[in-house]
PDB file of C-alpha atoms in Angstrom:
ATOM      1  CA  UNK A   1     -26.011  34.785  21.221  1.00 75.00           C
ATOM      2  CA  UNK A   2     -26.870  36.065  17.761  1.00 83.00           C
ATOM      3  CA  UNK A   3     -24.291  35.692  15.010  1.00 85.00           C
ATOM      4  CA  UNK A   4     -24.298  37.070  11.483  1.00 86.00           C
ATOM      5  CA  UNK A   5     -23.848  34.497   8.751  1.00 81.00           C
ATOM      6  CA  UNK A   6     -22.944  36.130   5.443  1.00 88.00           C
ATOM      7  CA  UNK A   7     -21.624  34.341   2.374  1.00 84.00           C
ATOM      8  CA  UNK A   8     -21.442  31.146   4.413  1.00 82.00           C
ATOM      9  CA  UNK A   9     -19.051  32.691   6.948  1.00 85.00           C
ATOM     10  CA  UNK A  10     -19.455  34.355  10.326  1.00 82.00           C
ATOM     11  CA  UNK A  11     -19.111  38.104   9.794  1.00 87.00           C
ATOM     12  CA  UNK A  12     -18.818  41.156  11.978  1.00 91.00           C
ATOM     13  CA  UNK A  13     -22.159  42.844  12.490  1.00 92.00           C
ATOM     14  CA  UNK A  14     -21.861  46.614  12.901  1.00 95.00           C
ATOM     15  CA  UNK A  15     -25.647  47.072  12.526  1.00 96.00           C
ATOM     16  CA  UNK A  16     -27.691  47.798  15.624  1.00 96.00           C
ATOM     17  CA  UNK A  17     -31.434  47.134  15.810  1.00 97.00           C
ATOM     18  CA  UNK A  18     -33.007  50.141  17.535  1.00 97.00           C
ATOM     19  CA  UNK A  19     -36.453  49.671  19.080  1.00 96.00           C
ATOM     20  CA  UNK A  20     -39.101  52.302  18.476  1.00 96.00           C
ATOM     21  CA  UNK A  21     -38.882  53.786  21.967  1.00 92.00           C
ATOM     22  CA  UNK A  22     -35.078  53.750  22.239  1.00 96.00           C
ATOM     23  CA  UNK A  23     -32.802  56.683  21.503  1.00 94.00           C
ATOM     24  CA  UNK A  24     -30.854  56.485  18.270  1.00 93.00           C
ATOM     25  CA  UNK A  25     -27.090  56.330  18.690  1.00 93.00           C
ATOM     26  CA  UNK A  26     -25.326  59.364  17.256  1.00 90.00           C
ATOM     27  CA  UNK A  27     -23.095  57.212  15.095  1.00 92.00           C
ATOM     28  CA  UNK A  28     -23.014  53.745  13.627  1.00 95.00           C
ATOM     29  CA  UNK A  29     -25.382  51.951  11.266  1.00 97.00           C
ATOM     30  CA  UNK A  30     -28.888  51.286  12.595  1.00 97.00           C
ATOM     31  CA  UNK A  31     -31.889  49.207  11.615  1.00 97.00           C
ATOM     32  CA  UNK A  32     -35.283  50.696  12.467  1.00 98.00           C
ATOM     33  CA  UNK A  33     -38.885  49.566  12.137  1.00 98.00           C
ATOM     34  CA  UNK A  34     -41.242  50.670   9.390  1.00 98.00           C
ATOM     35  CA  UNK A  35     -43.257  52.615  11.997  1.00 97.00           C
ATOM     36  CA  UNK A  36     -40.172  54.521  13.109  1.00 97.00           C
ATOM     37  CA  UNK A  37     -39.155  55.213   9.501  1.00 97.00           C
ATOM     38  CA  UNK A  38     -42.568  56.687   8.823  1.00 96.00           C
ATOM     39  CA  UNK A  39     -42.556  58.790  12.000  1.00 95.00           C
ATOM     40  CA  UNK A  40     -38.957  60.053  11.727  1.00 95.00           C
ATOM     41  CA  UNK A  41     -38.382  59.917   7.972  1.00 92.00           C
ATOM     42  CA  UNK A  42     -36.661  63.306   7.642  1.00 91.00           C
ATOM     43  CA  UNK A  43     -34.241  62.805  10.532  1.00 89.00           C
ATOM     44  CA  UNK A  44     -33.380  59.223   9.561  1.00 93.00           C
ATOM     45  CA  UNK A  45     -32.855  59.977   5.871  1.00 90.00           C
ATOM     46  CA  UNK A  46     -29.901  62.182   6.762  1.00 83.00           C
ATOM     47  CA  UNK A  47     -27.955  59.513   8.708  1.00 88.00           C
ATOM     48  CA  UNK A  48     -24.422  59.251   7.393  1.00 87.00           C
ATOM     49  CA  UNK A  49     -23.433  55.936   8.978  1.00 92.00           C
ATOM     50  CA  UNK A  50     -25.943  53.637   7.330  1.00 94.00           C
ATOM     51  CA  UNK A  51     -29.640  53.014   7.634  1.00 97.00           C
ATOM     52  CA  UNK A  52     -31.570  49.780   7.490  1.00 97.00           C
ATOM     53  CA  UNK A  53     -35.218  48.933   7.893  1.00 98.00           C
ATOM     54  CA  UNK A  54     -36.858  45.947   9.558  1.00 98.00           C
ATOM     55  CA  UNK A  55     -40.106  44.690   8.078  1.00 98.00           C
ATOM     56  CA  UNK A  56     -42.417  42.432  10.051  1.00 97.00           C
ATOM     57  CA  UNK A  57     -43.753  39.426   8.162  1.00 94.00           C
ATOM     58  CA  UNK A  58     -47.069  41.160   7.468  1.00 96.00           C
ATOM     59  CA  UNK A  59     -45.424  44.292   6.026  1.00 97.00           C
ATOM     60  CA  UNK A  60     -44.855  44.126   2.288  1.00 96.00           C
ATOM     61  CA  UNK A  61     -41.723  45.614   0.710  1.00 97.00           C
ATOM     62  CA  UNK A  62     -44.112  47.396  -1.647  1.00 97.00           C
ATOM     63  CA  UNK A  63     -44.753  49.756   1.284  1.00 96.00           C
ATOM     64  CA  UNK A  64     -41.184  51.101   1.024  1.00 97.00           C
ATOM     65  CA  UNK A  65     -40.562  50.823  -2.717  1.00 96.00           C
ATOM     66  CA  UNK A  66     -40.226  54.604  -3.144  1.00 96.00           C
ATOM     67  CA  UNK A  67     -37.661  54.755  -0.324  1.00 96.00           C
ATOM     68  CA  UNK A  68     -35.552  51.647  -1.084  1.00 96.00           C
ATOM     69  CA  UNK A  69     -32.552  53.753  -2.081  1.00 94.00           C
ATOM     70  CA  UNK A  70     -32.345  55.008   1.516  1.00 95.00           C
ATOM     71  CA  UNK A  71     -31.643  51.563   2.973  1.00 97.00           C
ATOM     72  CA  UNK A  72     -28.383  49.632   2.888  1.00 97.00           C
ATOM     73  CA  UNK A  73     -30.102  46.715   4.653  1.00 98.00           C
ATOM     74  CA  UNK A  74     -33.647  45.406   4.560  1.00 98.00           C
ATOM     75  CA  UNK A  75     -34.148  43.010   7.478  1.00 98.00           C
ATOM     76  CA  UNK A  76     -37.084  40.646   6.962  1.00 97.00           C
ATOM     77  CA  UNK A  77     -38.501  39.140  10.113  1.00 96.00           C
ATOM     78  CA  UNK A  78     -39.328  35.484  10.691  1.00 93.00           C
ATOM     79  CA  UNK A  79     -41.525  35.676  13.827  1.00 92.00           C
ATOM     80  CA  UNK A  80     -41.758  31.860  13.881  1.00 90.00           C
ATOM     81  CA  UNK A  81     -40.322  29.168  11.642  1.00 82.00           C
ATOM     82  CA  UNK A  82     -43.680  28.360  10.060  1.00 85.00           C
ATOM     83  CA  UNK A  83     -44.272  31.926   8.798  1.00 90.00           C
ATOM     84  CA  UNK A  84     -42.753  31.999   5.314  1.00 89.00           C
ATOM     85  CA  UNK A  85     -43.928  35.375   4.050  1.00 94.00           C
ATOM     86  CA  UNK A  86     -40.386  36.766   4.250  1.00 95.00           C
ATOM     87  CA  UNK A  87     -39.310  34.353   1.496  1.00 91.00           C
ATOM     88  CA  UNK A  88     -41.775  35.987  -0.877  1.00 93.00           C
ATOM     89  CA  UNK A  89     -40.761  39.442   0.326  1.00 97.00           C
ATOM     90  CA  UNK A  90     -37.102  38.712  -0.454  1.00 95.00           C
ATOM     91  CA  UNK A  91     -37.965  37.689  -4.010  1.00 92.00           C
ATOM     92  CA  UNK A  92     -40.169  40.760  -4.493  1.00 95.00           C
ATOM     93  CA  UNK A  93     -37.322  42.999  -3.318  1.00 97.00           C
ATOM     94  CA  UNK A  94     -34.796  41.452  -5.711  1.00 94.00           C
ATOM     95  CA  UNK A  95     -36.928  40.583  -8.748  1.00 91.00           C
ATOM     96  CA  UNK A  96     -39.752  43.102  -8.881  1.00 94.00           C
ATOM     97  CA  UNK A  97     -38.292  46.104  -7.058  1.00 97.00           C
ATOM     98  CA  UNK A  98     -34.663  45.652  -8.172  1.00 95.00           C
ATOM     99  CA  UNK A  99     -33.236  46.133  -4.678  1.00 97.00           C
ATOM    100  CA  UNK A 100     -29.453  45.689  -4.711  1.00 95.00           C
ATOM    101  CA  UNK A 101     -28.688  46.161  -1.011  1.00 96.00           C
ATOM    102  CA  UNK A 102     -28.414  43.465   1.624  1.00 97.00           C
ATOM    103  CA  UNK A 103     -31.469  41.399   2.476  1.00 97.00           C
ATOM    104  CA  UNK A 104     -31.133  39.978   5.962  1.00 96.00           C
ATOM    105  CA  UNK A 105     -33.181  37.286   7.724  1.00 93.00           C
ATOM    106  CA  UNK A 106     -33.883  38.077  11.368  1.00 95.00           C
ATOM    107  CA  UNK A 107     -35.975  36.473  14.086  1.00 91.00           C
ATOM    108  CA  UNK A 108     -36.473  32.741  14.270  1.00 87.00           C
ATOM    109  CA  UNK A 109     -33.918  31.675  11.657  1.00 82.00           C
ATOM    110  CA  UNK A 110     -33.287  27.935  11.727  1.00 78.00           C
ATOM    111  CA  UNK A 111     -30.676  25.778  10.029  1.00 76.00           C
ATOM    112  CA  UNK A 112     -33.397  23.920   8.094  1.00 77.00           C
ATOM    113  CA  UNK A 113     -34.242  27.200   6.355  1.00 82.00           C
ATOM    114  CA  UNK A 114     -30.733  28.178   5.217  1.00 77.00           C
ATOM    115  CA  UNK A 115     -31.000  26.697   1.713  1.00 77.00           C
ATOM    116  CA  UNK A 116     -34.427  28.169   1.009  1.00 81.00           C
ATOM    117  CA  UNK A 117     -33.324  31.577   2.291  1.00 81.00           C
ATOM    118  CA  UNK A 118     -30.265  31.502   0.051  1.00 83.00           C
ATOM    119  CA  UNK A 119     -32.353  30.513  -2.987  1.00 81.00           C
ATOM    120  CA  UNK A 120     -34.870  33.314  -2.353  1.00 84.00           C
ATOM    121  CA  UNK A 121     -32.241  36.060  -2.237  1.00 90.00           C
ATOM    122  CA  UNK A 122     -31.213  36.510   1.391  1.00 90.00           C
ATOM    123  CA  UNK A 123     -27.640  37.785   1.651  1.00 91.00           C
ATOM    124  CA  UNK A 124     -27.204  37.508   5.422  1.00 90.00           C
ATOM    125  CA  UNK A 125     -28.822  35.648   8.313  1.00 87.00           C
ATOM    126  CA  UNK A 126     -28.895  36.575  11.985  1.00 90.00           C
ATOM    127  CA  UNK A 127     -28.732  33.175  13.684  1.00 83.00           C
ATOM    128  CA  UNK A 128     -28.964  32.287  17.366  1.00 79.00           C
ATOM    129  CA  UNK A 129     -26.029  30.034  18.142  1.00 74.00           C
ATOM    130  CA  UNK A 130     -23.950  29.309  21.219  1.00 71.00           C
ATOM    131  CA  UNK A 131     -21.733  26.871  19.344  1.00 70.00           C
ATOM    132  CA  UNK A 132     -18.430  27.517  17.627  1.00 69.00           C
ATOM    133  CA  UNK A 133     -18.386  29.591  14.453  1.00 63.00           C
ATOM    134  CA  UNK A 134     -16.980  26.658  12.498  1.00 69.00           C
ATOM    135  CA  UNK A 135     -20.040  24.533  13.324  1.00 68.00           C
ATOM    136  CA  UNK A 136     -22.413  27.213  12.042  1.00 61.00           C
ATOM    137  CA  UNK A 137     -20.372  27.650   8.866  1.00 67.00           C
ATOM    138  CA  UNK A 138     -20.356  23.857   8.359  1.00 70.00           C
ATOM    139  CA  UNK A 139     -24.136  23.786   8.822  1.00 70.00           C
ATOM    140  CA  UNK A 140     -24.445  26.423   6.077  1.00 61.00           C
ATOM    141  CA  UNK A 141     -22.331  24.395   3.651  1.00 72.00           C
ATOM    142  CA  UNK A 142     -24.235  21.208   4.476  1.00 66.00           C
ATOM    143  CA  UNK A 143     -27.606  22.926   3.968  1.00 57.00           C
ATOM    144  CA  UNK A 144     -26.630  24.216   0.539  1.00 57.00           C
ATOM    145  CA  UNK A 145     -25.379  20.824  -0.573  1.00 58.00           C
ATOM    146  CA  UNK A 146     -28.205  18.628   0.706  1.00 60.00           C
ATOM    147  CA  UNK A 147     -30.445  18.675  -2.339  1.00 56.00           C
ATOM    148  CA  UNK A 148     -29.373  18.609  -5.954  1.00 61.00           C
ATOM    149  CA  UNK A 149     -32.712  19.619  -7.446  1.00 53.00           C
ATOM    150  CA  UNK A 150     -35.605  21.945  -6.679  1.00 53.00           C
ATOM    151  CA  UNK A 151     -39.201  22.242  -7.795  1.00 50.00           C
ATOM    152  CA  UNK A 152     -39.509  26.020  -7.552  1.00 61.00           C
ATOM    153  CA  UNK A 153     -37.613  28.566  -9.635  1.00 55.00           C
ATOM    154  CA  UNK A 154     -35.355  30.766  -7.510  1.00 56.00           C
ATOM    155  CA  UNK A 155     -32.772  33.521  -7.646  1.00 57.00           C
ATOM    156  CA  UNK A 156     -29.890  31.195  -6.739  1.00 55.00           C
ATOM    157  CA  UNK A 157     -29.152  27.522  -6.967  1.00 58.00           C
ATOM    158  CA  UNK A 158     -30.260  24.870  -9.407  1.00 56.00           C
ATOM    159  CA  UNK A 159     -33.086  25.509 -11.815  1.00 61.00           C
ATOM    160  CA  UNK A 160     -36.387  23.747 -11.280  1.00 61.00           C
ATOM    161  CA  UNK A 161     -36.505  20.052 -12.052  1.00 55.00           C
ATOM    162  CA  UNK A 162     -39.400  20.479 -14.490  1.00 56.00           C
ATOM    163  CA  UNK A 163     -37.086  22.443 -16.768  1.00 62.00           C
ATOM    164  CA  UNK A 164     -34.560  19.601 -16.683  1.00 62.00           C
ATOM    165  CA  UNK A 165     -37.313  17.160 -17.595  1.00 60.00           C
ATOM    166  CA  UNK A 166     -38.438  19.422 -20.421  1.00 62.00           C
ATOM    167  CA  UNK A 167     -34.904  19.517 -21.856  1.00 65.00           C
ATOM    168  CA  UNK A 168     -34.542  15.732 -21.532  1.00 65.00           C
ATOM    169  CA  UNK A 169     -37.810  15.102 -23.411  1.00 66.00           C
ATOM    170  CA  UNK A 170     -36.937  17.466 -26.251  1.00 65.00           C
TER     171      UNK A 170
END
């Protein structure tokens, strides 16, 4: 069962992922692929109930930079835990492209990645979990509190340790 973790809490998920060959529901927010967006741009742009786009790990957000205002959600796919391109894509969306909507991690999202996803700008995570909601929320809190320092600069969380060293030396 997939649950939506947002702000460290389980949240309702009104968004529906619609596969390329499936009919679009007449109402309700949907998330579509980049291929579908390109093929049905005019029809999708007029949706009143919310539109999101799902980018595969090899699809750069630069490909949709002109259309970002159309999307309330950009879902970045993790096809396997060892494919980290979505981390970079999240930072590009927030820092370079100025995207202010929700960035959502989808696919193989593991507890060990929660902290890094948060630091890179993800706002929501679709997580496979059969356990109680409280256990998933506790895992989120534990992941954010595990490490006090980081080596890389990020959008959220502590600054990089090299900056702390620099301040201590000066």
